[in-house]
Structures are given as C-alpha cells and as structure tokens.
mmCIF file of C-alpha atoms in Angstrom:
data_model
loop_
_atom_site.group_PDB
_atom_site.id
_atom_site.type_symbol
_atom_site.label_atom_id
_atom_site.label_comp_id
_atom_site.label_asym_id
_atom_site.label_seq_id
_atom_site.Cartn_x
_atom_site.Cartn_y
_atom_site.Cartn_z
ATOM 1 C CA MET G 17 18.122 -4.623 -23.282
ATOM 2 C CA THR G 18 16.095 -5.358 -26.421
ATOM 3 C CA THR G 19 14.255 -2.780 -28.493
ATOM 4 C CA ASN G 20 10.906 -4.119 -27.288
ATOM 5 C CA SER G 21 12.075 -3.973 -23.677
ATOM 6 C CA THR G 22 13.329 -0.414 -24.094
ATOM 7 C CA SER G 23 10.034 0.587 -25.683
ATOM 8 C CA ALA G 24 8.084 -0.994 -22.818
ATOM 9 C CA HIS G 25 10.156 0.900 -20.264
ATOM 10 C CA HIS G 26 9.644 4.162 -22.144
ATOM 11 C CA PHE G 27 5.894 3.601 -22.433
ATOM 12 C CA ALA G 28 5.638 2.823 -18.712
ATOM 13 C CA ARG G 29 7.737 5.816 -17.676
ATOM 14 C CA ILE G 30 5.618 8.202 -19.748
ATOM 15 C CA TRP G 31 2.459 7.013 -18.035
ATOM 16 C CA ALA G 32 4.101 7.141 -14.626
ATOM 17 C CA VAL G 33 5.000 10.798 -15.173
ATOM 18 C CA ARG G 34 1.500 11.616 -16.399
ATOM 19 C CA LEU G 35 -0.158 10.036 -13.375
ATOM 20 C CA GLY G 36 2.409 11.637 -11.107
ATOM 21 C CA VAL G 37 1.614 15.132 -12.355
ATOM 22 C CA ILE G 38 -2.142 14.577 -12.090
ATOM 23 C CA THR G 39 -1.881 13.115 -8.594
ATOM 24 C CA LEU G 40 0.527 15.738 -7.301
ATOM 25 C CA VAL G 41 -1.601 18.634 -8.541
ATOM 26 C CA PHE G 42 -4.864 17.126 -7.319
ATOM 27 C CA THR G 43 -3.541 16.087 -3.915
ATOM 28 C CA GLY G 44 -1.664 19.352 -3.521
ATOM 29 C CA ILE G 45 -4.841 21.357 -4.079
ATOM 30 C CA LEU G 46 -6.745 19.281 -1.517
ATOM 31 C CA VAL G 47 -3.958 19.589 1.039
ATOM 32 C CA LEU G 48 -3.677 23.352 0.561
ATOM 33 C CA MET G 49 -7.421 23.624 1.085
ATOM 34 C CA GLY G 50 -7.183 21.571 4.262
ATOM 35 C CA VAL G 51 -4.199 23.475 5.645
ATOM 36 C CA SER G 52 -5.687 26.890 4.889
ATOM 37 C CA LYS G 53 -9.010 25.985 6.506
ATOM 38 C CA TYR G 54 -7.941 23.867 9.484
ATOM 39 C CA GLY G 55 -4.168 24.284 9.838
ATOM 40 C CA ALA G 56 -1.375 21.749 9.349
ATOM 41 C CA LEU G 57 -1.617 20.452 12.916
ATOM 42 C CA ASP G 58 -5.230 19.402 12.349
ATOM 43 C CA PHE G 59 -3.971 16.684 9.992
ATOM 44 C CA ALA G 60 -2.661 14.831 13.055
ATOM 45 C CA ARG G 61 -6.105 14.886 14.723
ATOM 46 C CA MET G 62 -4.771 15.044 18.265
ATOM 47 C CA GLY G 63 -7.003 14.026 21.140
ATOM 48 C CA THR G 64 -6.801 15.631 24.569
ATOM 49 C CA ARG G 65 -6.685 12.175 26.126
ATOM 50 C CA PHE G 66 -3.100 11.898 24.894
ATOM 51 C CA SER G 67 -1.982 15.472 24.228
ATOM 52 C CA LEU G 68 -3.116 16.724 27.656
ATOM 53 C CA GLY G 69 -3.233 13.451 29.569
ATOM 54 C CA ASP G 70 -6.962 13.856 30.242
ATOM 55 C CA PRO G 71 -8.506 10.369 30.762
ATOM 56 C CA THR G 72 -11.954 11.697 29.884
ATOM 57 C CA GLY G 73 -10.775 13.725 26.889
ATOM 58 C CA SER G 74 -11.201 13.100 23.171
ATOM 59 C CA GLY G 75 -9.352 10.189 21.616
ATOM 60 C CA GLY G 76 -8.192 11.804 18.388
ATOM 61 C CA TYR G 77 -6.941 9.545 15.594
ATOM 62 C CA ASP G 78 -3.922 7.390 14.777
ATOM 63 C CA GLY G 79 -1.982 10.104 12.956
ATOM 64 C CA GLN G 80 -1.380 11.908 16.229
ATOM 65 C CA PHE G 81 1.037 9.178 17.284
ATOM 66 C CA ALA G 82 3.151 9.664 14.161
ATOM 67 C CA TYR G 83 3.171 13.362 15.019
ATOM 68 C CA TYR G 84 4.258 12.790 18.626
ATOM 69 C CA ILE G 85 7.077 10.458 17.536
ATOM 70 C CA ALA G 86 8.196 12.885 14.818
ATOM 71 C CA ARG G 87 8.092 15.765 17.300
ATOM 72 C CA ASP G 88 9.617 14.108 20.372
ATOM 73 C CA GLY G 89 11.438 11.026 19.102
ATOM 74 C CA ALA G 90 12.135 8.572 21.920
ATOM 75 C CA ASN G 91 10.486 10.941 24.414
ATOM 76 C CA ALA G 92 7.018 10.527 22.890
ATOM 77 C CA VAL G 93 6.047 7.529 25.050
ATOM 78 C CA PRO G 94 3.850 9.510 27.511
ATOM 79 C CA PHE G 95 1.686 10.678 24.599
ATOM 80 C CA ILE G 96 1.185 7.242 23.004
ATOM 81 C CA ASP G 97 -1.485 4.604 23.639
ATOM 82 C CA GLY G 98 0.836 1.679 22.903
ATOM 83 C CA ALA G 99 4.534 2.348 22.484
ATOM 84 C CA THR G 100 5.489 -0.910 20.770
ATOM 85 C CA LEU G 101 2.608 -0.651 18.294
ATOM 86 C CA ARG G 102 3.316 2.953 17.338
ATOM 87 C CA TYR G 103 7.117 2.743 17.301
ATOM 88 C CA GLN G 104 6.786 -0.418 15.219
ATOM 89 C CA ARG G 105 5.842 1.917 12.346
ATOM 90 C CA ILE G 106 8.925 4.045 12.774
ATOM 91 C CA LEU G 107 9.935 5.079 9.270
ATOM 92 C CA TYR G 108 7.284 7.691 8.461
ATOM 93 C CA PRO G 109 7.638 9.823 11.616
ATOM 94 C CA MET G 110 11.429 9.553 11.551
ATOM 95 C CA ILE G 111 11.640 10.809 7.961
ATOM 96 C CA ALA G 112 9.373 13.723 8.893
ATOM 97 C CA ARG G 113 11.531 14.441 11.955
ATOM 98 C CA VAL G 114 14.715 14.473 9.877
ATOM 99 C CA LEU G 115 13.168 16.749 7.243
ATOM 100 C CA ALA G 116 12.086 19.131 10.004
ATOM 101 C CA PHE G 117 15.651 19.163 11.414
ATOM 102 C CA GLY G 118 14.104 18.367 14.786
ATOM 103 C CA ASN G 119 12.113 21.616 14.766
ATOM 104 C CA PRO G 120 8.685 20.860 16.330
ATOM 105 C CA ASP G 121 7.065 23.756 14.474
ATOM 106 C CA LEU G 122 7.967 22.221 11.117
ATOM 107 C CA VAL G 123 6.909 18.650 11.922
ATOM 108 C CA PRO G 124 3.207 19.095 10.973
ATOM 109 C CA TYR G 125 4.298 20.300 7.534
ATOM 110 C CA THR G 126 6.935 17.634 6.920
ATOM 111 C CA LEU G 127 4.456 14.894 7.826
ATOM 112 C CA ILE G 128 2.117 16.258 5.169
ATOM 113 C CA LEU G 129 4.939 16.679 2.654
ATOM 114 C CA VAL G 130 6.104 13.080 3.034
ATOM 115 C CA ASN G 131 2.593 11.740 2.522
ATOM 116 C CA VAL G 132 1.826 13.921 -0.493
ATOM 117 C CA ILE G 133 5.029 12.751 -2.180
ATOM 118 C CA ALA G 134 4.410 9.130 -1.167
ATOM 119 C CA HIS G 135 0.830 9.196 -2.458
ATOM 120 C CA THR G 136 2.039 10.658 -5.745
ATOM 121 C CA VAL G 137 4.721 7.982 -6.067
ATOM 122 C CA THR G 138 2.163 5.262 -5.316
ATOM 123 C CA ALA G 139 -0.047 6.414 -8.191
ATOM 124 C CA MET G 140 2.990 6.764 -10.481
ATOM 125 C CA LEU G 141 4.244 3.262 -9.749
ATOM 126 C CA THR G 142 0.793 1.753 -10.120
ATOM 127 C CA ALA G 143 0.592 3.266 -13.603
ATOM 128 C CA TYR G 144 4.130 2.053 -14.309
ATOM 129 C CA LEU G 145 3.363 -1.516 -13.272
ATOM 130 C CA ILE G 146 0.101 -1.568 -15.207
ATOM 131 C CA ALA G 147 1.899 -0.367 -18.330
ATOM 132 C CA ARG G 148 4.670 -2.935 -17.868
ATOM 133 C CA LEU G 149 2.480 -5.917 -17.064
ATOM 134 C CA ALA G 150 -0.470 -5.490 -19.414
ATOM 135 C CA PRO G 151 -0.114 -7.714 -22.529
ATOM 136 C CA ARG G 152 0.837 -4.987 -24.955
ATOM 137 C CA HIS G 153 -0.227 -6.840 -28.077
ATOM 138 C CA LYS G 154 -3.839 -6.553 -26.893
ATOM 139 C CA PHE G 155 -3.672 -2.783 -27.035
ATOM 140 C CA ALA G 156 -3.420 -1.041 -30.355
ATOM 141 C CA PRO G 157 -2.112 1.534 -30.761
ATOM 142 C CA ARG G 158 0.664 1.647 -28.197
ATOM 143 C CA SER G 159 -0.955 4.754 -26.647
ATOM 144 C CA SER G 160 -3.351 2.531 -24.698
ATOM 145 C CA LEU G 161 -5.194 4.218 -21.878
ATOM 146 C CA ALA G 162 -4.968 1.188 -19.581
ATOM 147 C CA PRO G 163 -2.557 2.892 -17.129
ATOM 148 C CA LEU G 164 -5.213 5.540 -16.543
ATOM 149 C CA ALA G 165 -6.742 2.973 -14.199
ATOM 150 C CA ALA G 166 -4.101 4.172 -11.740
ATOM 151 C CA LEU G 167 -6.321 7.217 -11.245
ATOM 152 C CA VAL G 168 -8.196 4.906 -8.889
ATOM 153 C CA ILE G 169 -5.213 5.209 -6.549
ATOM 154 C CA THR G 170 -5.176 8.985 -6.942
ATOM 155 C CA GLY G 171 -8.773 9.243 -5.782
ATOM 156 C CA TRP G 172 -9.202 6.181 -3.562
ATOM 157 C CA LEU G 173 -10.757 7.433 -0.335
ATOM 158 C CA GLY G 174 -8.517 5.269 1.843
ATOM 159 C CA ALA G 175 -5.416 6.755 0.228
ATOM 160 C CA LEU G 176 -6.718 10.303 0.640
ATOM 161 C CA PHE G 177 -7.648 9.620 4.264
ATOM 162 C CA ALA G 178 -4.073 8.452 4.850
ATOM 163 C CA VAL G 179 -2.747 11.759 3.497
ATOM 164 C CA ARG G 180 -5.297 13.881 5.340
ATOM 165 C CA LEU G 181 -4.782 12.156 8.698
ATOM 166 C CA ASP G 182 -0.963 11.802 8.779
ATOM 167 C CA LEU G 183 -1.093 7.995 8.524
ATOM 168 C CA ASN G 184 1.576 5.466 7.616
ATOM 169 C CA GLU G 185 -0.032 3.749 4.628
ATOM 170 C CA SER G 186 1.102 6.221 1.952
ATOM 171 C CA LEU G 187 4.800 5.658 2.559
ATOM 172 C CA CYS G 188 4.335 1.917 2.996
ATOM 173 C CA PHE G 189 2.619 1.495 -0.379
ATOM 174 C CA ALA G 190 5.039 3.780 -2.216
ATOM 175 C CA LEU G 191 8.008 1.732 -1.019
ATOM 176 C CA ALA G 192 6.269 -1.595 -1.678
ATOM 177 C CA LEU G 193 5.388 -0.643 -5.248
ATOM 178 C CA GLY G 194 8.911 0.661 -5.699
ATOM 179 C CA ALA G 195 10.018 -2.845 -4.794
ATOM 180 C CA GLY G 196 7.678 -4.233 -7.442
ATOM 181 C CA ALA G 197 9.174 -1.943 -10.076
ATOM 182 C CA ALA G 198 12.711 -2.860 -8.995
ATOM 183 C CA TYR G 199 11.779 -6.538 -9.216
ATOM 184 C CA LEU G 200 10.630 -6.135 -12.805
ATOM 185 C CA ASP G 201 13.830 -4.247 -13.575
ATOM 186 C CA GLU G 202 15.926 -7.221 -12.369
ATOM 187 C CA ARG G 203 17.296 -5.517 -9.254
ATOM 188 C CA PRO G 204 16.835 -8.064 -6.451
ATOM 189 C CA ARG G 205 18.901 -6.254 -3.812
ATOM 190 C CA LEU G 206 16.993 -3.021 -4.290
ATOM 191 C CA THR G 207 13.749 -5.010 -4.249
ATOM 192 C CA ALA G 208 14.566 -6.559 -0.882
ATOM 193 C CA MET G 209 15.774 -3.241 0.549
ATOM 194 C CA LEU G 210 12.589 -1.418 -0.451
ATOM 195 C CA LEU G 211 10.451 -4.216 0.965
ATOM 196 C CA ILE G 212 12.294 -3.951 4.284
ATOM 197 C CA LEU G 213 11.718 -0.195 4.374
ATOM 198 C CA SER G 214 8.068 -0.710 3.469
ATOM 199 C CA VAL G 215 7.620 -3.086 6.401
ATOM 200 C CA LEU G 216 9.250 -0.566 8.740
ATOM 201 C CA ALA G 217 6.773 2.039 7.508
ATOM 202 C CA LYS G 218 3.895 -0.319 8.269
ATOM 203 C CA GLU G 219 3.574 -4.079 8.607
ATOM 204 C CA THR G 220 1.248 -4.135 5.572
ATOM 205 C CA GLY G 221 4.419 -4.159 3.491
ATOM 206 C CA LEU G 222 4.646 -7.882 4.250
ATOM 207 C CA VAL G 223 1.627 -8.390 1.968
ATOM 208 C CA PHE G 224 3.584 -7.109 -1.027
ATOM 209 C CA ALA G 225 6.676 -9.030 0.056
ATOM 210 C CA LEU G 226 4.621 -12.221 0.094
ATOM 211 C CA GLY G 227 3.158 -11.535 -3.345
ATOM 212 C CA ILE G 228 6.577 -10.960 -4.908
ATOM 213 C CA ALA G 229 8.023 -13.972 -3.075
ATOM 214 C CA LEU G 230 5.240 -16.241 -4.347
ATOM 215 C CA HIS G 231 6.065 -15.225 -7.900
ATOM 216 C CA ALA G 232 9.784 -15.794 -7.410
ATOM 217 C CA LEU G 233 9.119 -19.145 -5.729
ATOM 218 C CA MET G 234 7.091 -20.615 -8.577
ATOM 219 C CA ASN G 235 8.988 -19.365 -11.637
ATOM 220 C CA THR G 236 12.365 -20.429 -12.943
ATOM 221 C CA GLN G 237 12.400 -19.650 -16.653
ATOM 222 C CA GLN G 238 11.765 -16.772 -19.007
ATOM 223 C CA PRO G 239 8.514 -17.303 -20.964
ATOM 224 C CA THR G 240 7.381 -15.361 -24.003
ATOM 225 C CA ASP G 241 4.024 -13.960 -24.969
ATOM 226 C CA ALA G 242 1.951 -14.617 -28.062
ATOM 227 C CA GLN G 243 4.149 -12.351 -30.180
ATOM 228 C CA GLY G 244 7.385 -13.924 -29.035
ATOM 229 C CA GLU G 245 8.319 -10.986 -26.820
ATOM 230 C CA THR G 246 9.568 -11.487 -23.292
ATOM 231 C CA SER G 247 6.565 -11.505 -20.977
ATOM 232 C CA PHE G 248 7.041 -9.062 -18.133
ATOM 233 C CA SER G 249 3.941 -10.580 -16.534
ATOM 234 C CA ARG G 250 5.705 -13.704 -15.374
ATOM 235 C CA VAL G 251 9.462 -13.715 -14.912
ATOM 236 C CA PRO G 252 11.360 -10.434 -15.013
ATOM 237 C CA THR G 253 14.893 -11.746 -15.385
ATOM 238 C CA LYS G 254 16.969 -14.268 -17.297
ATOM 239 C CA THR G 255 19.821 -14.510 -14.843
ATOM 240 C CA TRP G 256 19.674 -14.471 -11.052
ATOM 241 C CA LEU G 257 16.184 -16.019 -10.777
ATOM 242 C CA ASN G 258 17.327 -19.169 -12.543
ATOM 243 C CA VAL G 259 20.361 -19.894 -10.393
ATOM 244 C CA ILE G 260 18.833 -19.437 -6.929
ATOM 245 C CA SER G 261 16.780 -22.284 -5.455
ATOM 246 C CA SER G 262 13.048 -21.792 -4.966
ATOM 247 C CA SER G 263 13.272 -21.762 -1.177
ATOM 248 C CA ASN G 264 16.091 -19.218 -1.256
ATOM 249 C CA ARG G 265 14.152 -16.966 -3.621
ATOM 250 C CA PHE G 266 11.167 -17.042 -1.283
ATOM 251 C CA ALA G 267 13.407 -16.385 1.721
ATOM 252 C CA TYR G 268 15.106 -13.506 -0.062
ATOM 253 C CA PHE G 269 11.952 -11.525 -0.813
ATOM 254 C CA PHE G 270 9.739 -12.522 2.101
ATOM 255 C CA GLY G 271 12.148 -13.843 4.702
ATOM 256 C CA MET G 272 14.434 -10.809 4.706
ATOM 257 C CA PRO G 273 11.646 -8.241 5.263
ATOM 258 C CA LEU G 274 10.106 -10.531 7.875
ATOM 259 C CA LEU G 275 13.463 -10.953 9.605
ATOM 260 C CA ALA G 276 14.032 -7.185 9.665
ATOM 261 C CA PHE G 277 10.540 -6.756 11.084
ATOM 262 C CA LEU G 278 11.169 -9.331 13.823
ATOM 263 C CA VAL G 279 14.551 -7.814 14.675
ATOM 264 C CA TRP G 280 12.845 -4.453 15.121
ATOM 265 C CA TRP G 281 10.275 -6.181 17.314
ATOM 266 C CA GLY G 282 13.161 -7.464 19.406
ATOM 267 C CA VAL G 283 14.503 -3.944 19.813
ATOM 268 C CA LEU G 284 11.044 -2.759 20.864
ATOM 269 C CA TYR G 285 10.695 -5.609 23.347
ATOM 270 C CA ILE G 286 14.061 -4.829 24.910
ATOM 271 C CA THR G 287 13.119 -1.147 25.104
ATOM 272 C CA PHE G 288 9.503 -1.350 26.279
ATOM 273 C CA GLY G 289 9.102 -4.892 27.614
ATOM 274 C CA THR G 290 6.074 -5.689 25.426
ATOM 275 C CA LEU G 291 5.225 -6.647 21.848
ATOM 276 C CA PRO G 292 2.516 -5.260 19.514
ATOM 277 C CA THR G 293 0.698 -8.610 19.721
ATOM 278 C CA ARG G 294 -0.994 -7.451 22.928
ATOM 279 C CA TYR G 295 -3.121 -4.868 21.123
ATOM 280 C CA PRO G 296 -6.621 -5.490 19.641
ATOM 281 C CA ALA G 297 -5.545 -5.267 15.990
ATOM 282 C CA ALA G 298 -3.347 -8.337 16.526
ATOM 283 C CA ARG G 299 -5.546 -10.250 18.959
ATOM 284 C CA ASN G 300 -8.827 -9.945 17.040
ATOM 285 C CA ILE G 301 -7.712 -11.696 13.858
ATOM 286 C CA GLN G 302 -10.109 -14.589 13.171
ATOM 287 C CA PRO G 303 -9.666 -17.360 10.550
ATOM 288 C CA ILE G 304 -13.097 -16.481 9.164
ATOM 289 C CA PRO G 305 -13.150 -14.443 5.931
ATOM 290 C CA PHE G 306 -14.716 -11.002 6.365
ATOM 291 C CA ASN G 307 -15.615 -11.744 9.974
ATOM 292 C CA GLY G 308 -15.183 -8.100 10.959
ATOM 293 C CA LEU G 309 -17.458 -6.859 8.177
ATOM 294 C CA PHE G 310 -20.510 -8.219 9.956
ATOM 295 C CA ALA G 311 -19.644 -6.282 13.100
ATOM 296 C CA GLU G 312 -20.454 -3.065 11.213
ATOM 297 C CA GLU G 313 -23.608 -1.545 12.713
ATOM 298 C CA SER G 314 -24.407 1.075 10.068
ATOM 299 C CA ALA G 315 -26.366 -0.343 7.127
ATOM 300 C CA ALA G 316 -25.012 2.286 4.720
ATOM 301 C CA GLU G 317 -21.412 1.664 5.734
ATOM 302 C CA PHE G 318 -21.969 -2.091 5.466
ATOM 303 C CA VAL G 319 -23.164 -1.655 1.878
ATOM 304 C CA PHE G 320 -20.207 0.532 0.880
ATOM 305 C CA LEU G 321 -17.683 -1.769 2.576
ATOM 306 C CA THR G 322 -19.212 -4.756 0.809
ATOM 307 C CA LEU G 323 -19.295 -3.004 -2.561
ATOM 308 C CA TRP G 324 -15.818 -1.455 -2.470
ATOM 309 C CA LEU G 325 -13.864 -3.997 -0.404
ATOM 310 C CA ALA G 326 -15.466 -7.346 0.411
ATOM 311 C CA LEU G 327 -16.990 -8.218 -2.968
ATOM 312 C CA PRO G 328 -13.976 -7.140 -5.079
ATOM 313 C CA THR G 329 -11.683 -9.001 -2.684
ATOM 314 C CA LEU G 330 -13.631 -12.230 -3.094
ATOM 315 C CA LEU G 331 -13.885 -11.943 -6.883
ATOM 316 C CA ILE G 332 -10.222 -11.051 -7.357
ATOM 317 C CA PHE G 333 -9.126 -13.879 -5.074
ATOM 318 C CA LEU G 334 -11.204 -16.425 -7.014
ATOM 319 C CA ALA G 335 -9.999 -15.068 -10.365
ATOM 320 C CA ALA G 336 -6.348 -15.143 -9.276
ATOM 321 C CA ALA G 337 -6.710 -18.672 -7.886
ATOM 322 C CA HIS G 338 -8.265 -19.776 -11.184
ATOM 323 C CA THR G 339 -5.375 -18.176 -13.069
ATOM 324 C CA VAL G 340 -2.849 -20.068 -10.945
ATOM 325 C CA ILE G 341 -4.651 -23.389 -11.442
ATOM 326 C CA ARG G 342 -5.061 -22.828 -15.172
ATOM 327 C CA THR G 343 -1.496 -21.700 -15.869
ATOM 328 C CA ARG G 344 0.168 -23.883 -13.205
ATOM 329 C CA THR G 345 2.336 -20.974 -12.206
ATOM 330 C CA ILE G 346 2.015 -17.807 -10.146
ATOM 331 C CA SER G 347 2.386 -14.615 -12.125
ATOM 332 C CA LEU G 348 3.422 -11.439 -10.348
ATOM 333 C CA GLY G 349 -0.100 -10.041 -10.525
ATOM 334 C CA ALA G 350 -1.653 -13.282 -9.278
ATOM 335 C CA GLY G 351 0.811 -13.513 -6.406
ATOM 336 C CA LEU G 352 0.075 -9.954 -5.330
ATOM 337 C CA ALA G 353 -3.678 -10.468 -5.730
ATOM 338 C CA ILE G 354 -3.712 -13.631 -3.629
ATOM 339 C CA ALA G 355 -1.627 -12.012 -0.899
ATOM 340 C CA GLY G 356 -3.687 -8.807 -0.931
ATOM 341 C CA ALA G 357 -7.039 -10.585 -0.981
ATOM 342 C CA GLY G 358 -6.026 -12.967 1.785
ATOM 343 C CA PHE G 359 -4.962 -10.036 3.923
ATOM 344 C CA VAL G 360 -8.236 -8.148 3.449
ATOM 345 C CA MET G 361 -10.313 -11.262 4.113
ATOM 346 C CA LEU G 362 -8.629 -11.672 7.502
ATOM 347 C CA MET G 363 -8.515 -8.013 8.539
ATOM 348 C CA PRO G 364 -9.295 -7.706 12.276
ATOM 349 C CA ASP G 365 -12.670 -6.508 13.506
ATOM 350 C CA VAL G 366 -11.264 -3.183 14.692
ATOM 351 C CA SER G 367 -10.352 -2.305 11.110
ATOM 352 C CA TRP G 368 -13.790 -3.088 9.697
ATOM 353 C CA VAL G 369 -15.864 -1.256 12.312
ATOM 354 C CA ASP G 370 -13.982 1.976 11.582
ATOM 355 C CA PRO G 371 -14.657 2.697 7.890
ATOM 356 C CA VAL G 372 -11.773 5.168 7.715
ATOM 357 C CA ALA G 373 -9.491 2.354 8.848
ATOM 358 C CA ALA G 374 -11.111 -0.251 6.600
ATOM 359 C CA TYR G 375 -10.603 1.714 3.390
ATOM 360 C CA ARG G 376 -6.956 2.516 4.091
ATOM 361 C CA VAL G 377 -5.976 -0.823 5.686
ATOM 362 C CA GLY G 378 -7.798 -2.654 2.891
ATOM 363 C CA MET G 379 -6.027 -0.696 0.169
ATOM 364 C CA PRO G 380 -3.767 -3.644 -0.841
ATOM 365 C CA ILE G 381 -6.696 -5.238 -2.661
ATOM 366 C CA VAL G 382 -7.154 -2.078 -4.731
ATOM 367 C CA VAL G 383 -3.479 -1.782 -5.650
ATOM 368 C CA CYS G 384 -2.868 -5.509 -6.143
ATOM 369 C CA GLY G 385 -6.224 -5.959 -7.848
ATOM 370 C CA LEU G 386 -5.442 -3.344 -10.484
ATOM 371 C CA ILE G 387 -2.049 -4.914 -11.159
ATOM 372 C CA TYR G 388 -3.574 -8.381 -11.474
ATOM 373 C CA LEU G 389 -6.332 -7.206 -13.803
ATOM 374 C CA ALA G 390 -3.838 -5.328 -15.973
ATOM 375 C CA GLU G 391 -1.798 -8.476 -16.375
ATOM 376 C CA HIS G 392 -4.529 -11.054 -16.955
ATOM 377 C CA HIS G 393 -7.842 -9.274 -17.619
ATOM 378 C CA PRO G 394 -6.998 -5.812 -18.989
ATOM 379 C CA ARG G 395 -10.495 -5.298 -20.345
ATOM 380 C CA TRP G 396 -11.809 -5.537 -16.792
ATOM 381 C CA LEU G 397 -9.820 -2.481 -15.738
ATOM 382 C CA ARG G 398 -12.580 -0.175 -16.948
ATOM 383 C CA TRP G 399 -15.056 -1.922 -14.653
ATOM 384 C CA ALA G 400 -12.681 -1.780 -11.702
ATOM 385 C CA THR G 401 -12.164 1.919 -12.352
ATOM 386 C CA ALA G 402 -15.910 2.499 -12.573
ATOM 387 C CA LEU G 403 -16.357 0.684 -9.256
ATOM 388 C CA TRP G 404 -13.550 2.215 -7.203
ATOM 389 C CA LEU G 405 -13.044 5.741 -8.537
ATOM 390 C CA PRO G 406 -16.437 7.037 -7.291
ATOM 391 C CA SER G 407 -15.133 6.519 -3.757
ATOM 392 C CA LEU G 408 -13.446 9.882 -4.344
ATOM 393 C CA ALA G 409 -16.830 11.561 -3.921
ATOM 394 C CA LEU G 410 -17.162 10.162 -0.411
ATOM 395 C CA ALA G 411 -13.669 11.370 0.450
ATOM 396 C CA LEU G 412 -14.478 14.875 -0.781
ATOM 397 C CA ILE G 413 -17.775 15.243 1.076
ATOM 398 C CA THR G 414 -16.569 13.808 4.390
ATOM 399 C CA PRO G 415 -17.018 16.620 6.935
ATOM 400 C CA GLY G 416 -13.971 18.263 8.461
ATOM 401 C CA MET G 417 -11.493 17.073 5.844
ATOM 402 C CA TRP G 418 -11.002 19.732 3.178
#
C-alpha cells in the first residue's frame, strides 16, 4: 500500500469515527427518550388486527412483523399479514432473536439495539466512502469537511423512522455500504458476502449490488487522477478486477446476491406455498417514473416528497448519466447513483402514498446521491446537505415518536 493510499485510508477512518460518535450519541438520546416515554414495545407499533386476531382492529405498522418473527421464530405465521413477504426479510429479526437468547422480554430491546448500531454504521460508512471517493486534490487542506455531508444520513427522517419503528432498512444499508467499503479495499469475497447479507435483510440491497456490479462490469484498468495518484473513484484494485471477464465480474457482485435471494425465495415457496410477488408492493410496480407520487392526496406531502425525493432523484440520475456518457465509463458513484435513482423512480404506489414508507424505501437515492456527488461534484455536497438535512425537523416533530 502506497503512502498516499495509507493516508487516504487514515483520513477516511478518522471521519468515519467522528460521524459514528455523533450519530450514536444523537440516535441514542432519541431512542432513550422514546423508550422512556412510550416503552420499547411501542417501537414495533403492533396492531390488534394481528396481535389479537381482531379483523376490525388497528393495523399497526411493518415493524410489528419483525418483532413477531424475532419473538416466535417459525411460529410467528398466525401474527403476520404475508408470511413469504415478512420472512423474506429474515436477517434483522433473527439477529435480534439471537441477541435476546430467545427471551421474548428482551426482543423489543434487541431490535432497537440492532437498528441503533446499524444506523450508526451506515452514517460511518457514508462518511468513509465520501472521504475515500472525493478527489482529494480539490480539498486543501486535507482536513476537508466534505465527509460531514454524512450527517444527512444521521438526521434523514427515513433513517430515523426505520430506527423508531423497528424496520429492516437500517441493517440493509449498513451491510450494503460495508460491501462498498470492502470493494474499495480490494476484498471481493467480503464484498459479495456483505451484499448477500444485505439482500437477506431487505431486497433493497440489490440496488447497491447492481451499482457495484455496474462499476466492476465497465472497468478493467487502474486510472490515475490529475496528481498521478491512484483514483479510488473508478477502479479500486490492480489485480483481481483485471483478470476476471466483464460478465463474470457482473455475475459475482450482482448475480451472487440475486441467486442467494432467489434460493431463499425457493425455501419460502416450499415452506408456505406462495411467493412475495403476490403482494401489492410487487404487483403495483409500473414502468412510469414517479407514477406513485401522483397518487399522493395531501398537497403538503406531495410537495415534500417532490422536494426531498422526486426532484433530487431526477437530477442525480441525469447528472450520473451525463458523467457516464462524458467519461465513457461507470464510476462507482455513478453506478450507485443510476441504480438508486432507477429504483426510486419505479417505487410502487404503496410506498409513495405512505410518506413514512417513501422516505425510508427511497433512502438509496440519498445514500447513493451523496457518494456520487462526493466523487464527481464535491462542491454540490453543501447544497445536498442543505436540502436533505432539514428533514430532521420533520422527524423530530412527528407526533408519537420521541
């Protein structure tokens, strides 16, 4: 490892630790406030329709299904609205169940613990990737504040909703970004393994797998930046990437997570006799960008969804596409941005009409957008931060949360 490479790693690690401390303290305070006021079980938002089997009861929210699986394991089926859909996202509740040693009384706390740690790791790795990918010669001195843009992840309302409501996104994104860091550190096996785990936490992990695979598919040599240093923003390795064919590289980083996902689907089909494709989130996907946005009935929510999700998604997609056309290659940031933007554009209607769902399901554009901007348009990070960080205010004032 060269001196410049070692320095880049050190710089990135310092910022990762800084963002980790800030995120852990901030999220920990919010969680303690929520637990002391409402109790740990309230994070699961259970509805009597499922907890008591009352057809006319309250519906609750999605986190209750992670709680039931973590509490009851394979015996949670009677409490779940769609077994194949909920067991598809198996990793988060199973980790919480293991940490609780199967004790139902501890499960509400271990679910929260896993998500607080995962959210912290997500912010840390976002800062790490920003520090690694940003063209360092454009920042003088080396103590650039660019990685502070990762504070957007700390305060993004969708990420905080995921923590507060015992949802799967936090773990999914932490593992996916861990795969991105492993990819930059020239560890392909670890990259693929983390992507597989991310997909088993939630299928959104396939978005990050696709972004990494697009980069690996289109790059075969080690370029240098304007100062002659190795550019972390394009190809992270001099060895294995050059000797594997393009199709095999794509299959390695996207095909393996997809295969693991489909194998798990097979297990679910054998067990329950159905697939998750029967549920609205899978059936309502339309090949019309932002189709679900226009199903939103509230004018205020439509404005916020447009401002924080739809408009940034469109702009980042166009910018990343222009970067690909101009450079005739797909950088890591551009690959992630294209995959993330494409995913948000085609989000199903059921995700858009529920703003809580939209902001957490649409989070890939925030994460991937920051990484792309750091790599290609670092000066734009301040504008992205100014746009997205105020969403924290909405998260804090939402009734019944903290």
